[in-house]
Short mmCIF file of C-alpha atoms in Angstrom, two decimals:
data_model
loop_
_atom_site.label_atom_id
_atom_site.label_comp_id
_atom_site.label_asym_id
_atom_site.label_seq_id
_atom_site.Cartn_x
_atom_site.Cartn_y
_atom_site.Cartn_z
CA MET A 174 106.57 137.04 103.87
CA ALA A 175 104.23 134.19 102.99
CA PRO A 176 100.58 134.86 102.19
CA PRO A 177 98.04 133.94 104.80
CA THR A 178 96.23 131.15 102.98
CA GLY A 179 92.53 130.58 103.29
CA MET A 180 92.09 133.73 105.30
CA LEU A 181 88.90 134.87 103.60
CA ALA A 182 87.73 131.51 102.34
CA SER A 183 84.57 130.33 103.99
CA THR A 184 85.29 127.07 105.74
CA SER A 185 82.49 124.78 106.77
CA THR A 186 83.69 123.03 109.88
CA ALA A 187 80.18 122.30 111.09
CA GLY A 188 79.89 119.27 108.79
CA ALA A 189 83.34 117.97 109.68
CA GLY A 190 82.79 118.66 113.39
CA SER A 191 79.52 116.75 113.50
CA ALA A 192 81.13 113.82 111.64
CA ASP A 193 83.98 113.76 114.18
CA LYS A 194 81.52 113.88 117.06
CA GLU A 195 79.47 111.07 115.53
CA MET A 196 82.63 108.96 115.09
CA PHE A 197 83.65 109.62 118.71
CA LEU A 198 80.22 108.51 119.97
CA GLN A 199 80.33 105.39 117.80
CA LEU A 200 83.75 104.47 119.21
CA LEU A 201 82.49 105.09 122.73
CA VAL A 202 79.48 102.81 122.19
CA ALA A 203 81.70 100.14 120.63
CA GLN A 204 84.03 100.27 123.64
CA LEU A 205 81.08 99.87 126.00
CA ARG A 206 79.53 97.07 123.93
CA TYR A 207 82.69 94.98 123.68
CA GLN A 208 84.19 95.54 127.11
CA ASP A 209 84.94 92.59 129.39
CA PRO A 210 81.98 92.15 131.78
CA MET A 211 84.32 90.88 134.49
CA ASN A 212 86.60 93.92 134.14
CA PRO A 213 84.39 96.90 133.17
CA SER A 214 85.96 100.15 132.04
CA ASP A 215 86.13 103.09 134.39
CA THR A 216 83.27 105.54 133.65
CA SER A 217 85.39 108.51 134.71
CA GLU A 218 87.73 107.74 131.80
CA PHE A 219 84.82 108.04 129.36
CA LEU A 220 83.73 111.32 130.92
CA SER A 221 87.30 112.60 130.71
CA GLN A 222 87.52 111.68 127.02
CA SER A 223 84.18 113.37 126.34
CA ALA A 224 85.29 116.54 128.16
CA GLN A 225 88.55 116.60 126.21
CA PHE A 226 86.67 116.20 122.94
CA THR A 227 84.29 119.04 123.85
CA ALA A 228 87.22 121.31 124.80
CA LEU A 229 88.88 120.54 121.46
CA GLU A 230 85.68 121.46 119.61
CA LYS A 231 85.48 124.79 121.46
CA MET A 232 89.13 125.58 120.73
CA GLN A 233 88.54 124.89 117.03
CA SER A 234 85.52 127.20 117.10
CA VAL A 235 87.60 130.00 118.66
CA ALA A 236 90.33 129.47 116.04
CA ASP A 237 87.75 129.68 113.23
CA GLN A 238 86.25 132.87 114.65
CA THR A 239 89.71 134.43 115.05
CA GLY A 240 90.50 133.59 111.43
CA ALA A 241 87.24 135.19 110.29
CA LEU A 242 88.03 138.32 112.31
CA LEU A 243 91.51 138.55 110.78
CA GLY A 244 89.98 138.19 107.32
CA ALA A 245 87.52 141.01 107.98
CA GLN A 246 90.31 143.27 109.28
CA MET A 247 92.42 142.56 106.19
CA ALA A 248 89.44 143.34 103.94
CA PHE A 249 88.79 146.67 105.66
CA GLY A 250 92.51 147.48 105.50
CA GLY A 251 92.62 146.75 101.78
CA ALA A 252 89.59 148.93 101.12
CA GLN A 253 91.22 151.83 103.01
CA LEU A 254 94.18 151.78 100.58
CA VAL A 255 92.12 152.81 97.54
CA GLY A 256 93.37 156.23 96.40
CA ARG A 257 96.68 155.93 98.24
CA GLN A 258 100.20 155.66 96.85
CA VAL A 259 101.91 152.32 97.63
CA THR A 260 105.36 150.86 97.10
CA TYR A 261 105.57 147.09 96.67
CA THR A 262 107.88 144.18 95.94
CA LEU A 263 106.34 141.24 94.09
CA GLY A 264 107.31 137.62 94.64
CA ASP A 265 109.55 137.60 91.54
CA GLY A 266 111.55 140.57 92.89
CA THR A 267 109.80 143.20 90.77
CA GLU A 268 109.58 146.49 92.63
CA GLY A 269 107.18 149.27 91.84
CA SER A 270 104.91 151.93 93.13
CA GLY A 271 101.69 153.56 92.10
CA LEU A 272 98.23 154.70 93.05
CA VAL A 273 95.79 152.03 94.25
CA SER A 274 92.73 152.23 92.00
CA GLY A 275 90.82 149.23 93.35
CA VAL A 276 90.87 146.13 95.50
CA THR A 277 89.57 142.60 95.02
CA PHE A 278 89.12 140.00 97.73
CA GLY A 279 90.45 136.50 97.15
CA PRO A 280 91.05 133.44 99.32
CA SER A 281 94.55 134.65 100.26
CA GLY A 282 93.43 138.17 101.19
CA PRO A 283 92.96 141.53 99.48
CA VAL A 284 94.66 142.10 96.13
CA LEU A 285 95.30 145.72 95.17
CA ASP A 286 95.05 147.08 91.63
CA VAL A 287 98.09 149.36 91.24
CA GLY A 288 98.26 150.74 87.70
CA GLY A 289 96.83 147.52 86.24
CA ILE A 290 99.17 145.30 88.28
CA GLU A 291 97.67 142.95 90.86
CA VAL A 292 99.57 143.37 94.13
CA PRO A 293 98.68 141.15 97.12
CA ILE A 294 98.38 143.29 100.24
CA PHE A 295 101.12 141.37 102.06
CA GLN A 296 103.64 142.54 99.42
CA VAL A 297 103.07 146.25 100.08
CA GLN A 298 106.17 147.89 101.56
CA SER A 299 104.94 151.45 102.22
CA VAL A 300 101.82 153.57 101.93
CA THR A 301 101.45 157.33 101.50
CA ASP A 302 98.35 159.49 101.16
CA GLY A 303 98.58 159.79 97.37
CA SER A 304 99.26 163.54 97.26
CA PRO A 305 102.30 164.95 95.47
CA THR A 306 105.52 164.48 97.39
CA THR A 307 107.05 167.89 96.61
CA PRO A 308 107.41 169.89 99.78
CA ALA A 309 105.37 173.06 99.94
CA THR A 310 107.39 176.23 100.16
CA PRO A 311 106.22 178.75 102.71
CA ALA A 312 104.65 181.86 101.26
CA ALA A 313 106.82 184.94 101.42
CA THR A 314 105.62 187.38 104.00
CA THR A 315 105.23 190.96 102.92
CA THR A 316 104.55 193.97 105.05
CA PRO A 317 102.14 196.44 103.65
CA SER A 318 103.56 199.89 103.05
CA VAL A 319 101.89 202.70 104.86
CA ALA A 320 102.23 206.26 103.64
CA VAL A 321 103.08 208.65 106.45
CA PRO A 322 102.05 212.29 105.84
CA ALA A 323 104.83 214.89 106.20
CA LEU A 324 104.40 217.52 108.92
#
């Protein structure tokens, strides 16, 4: 499984989005300025292009917000694993298990501290509650003895 890259990294699309919008408007003005006066461009085509550009901006905004939500969910999930027993397989094939003692948050998601080993959350195979795994034996039931007086 590949790590989700840039999941928690803060991305500033506002600057890039405004630059793209500015470039679009400059191209639109250039098209209007240099069009053939005897064969003017159809204004509905410009409106259509503008609407498509606006829709694309909104879709990018939704994608950014969805990515931020996924990042927050992964962070909360990583924090909930502290104190739990995990089994993992690292990228080099190393397998192990241990108690999660802490979690750090990096650009590729939460990284668990399992016995001093950094384990990315996407490499965790199983999680248990951290309590001993020996099954509890039921307590033996005893019936109290009652002395019956002789008649």
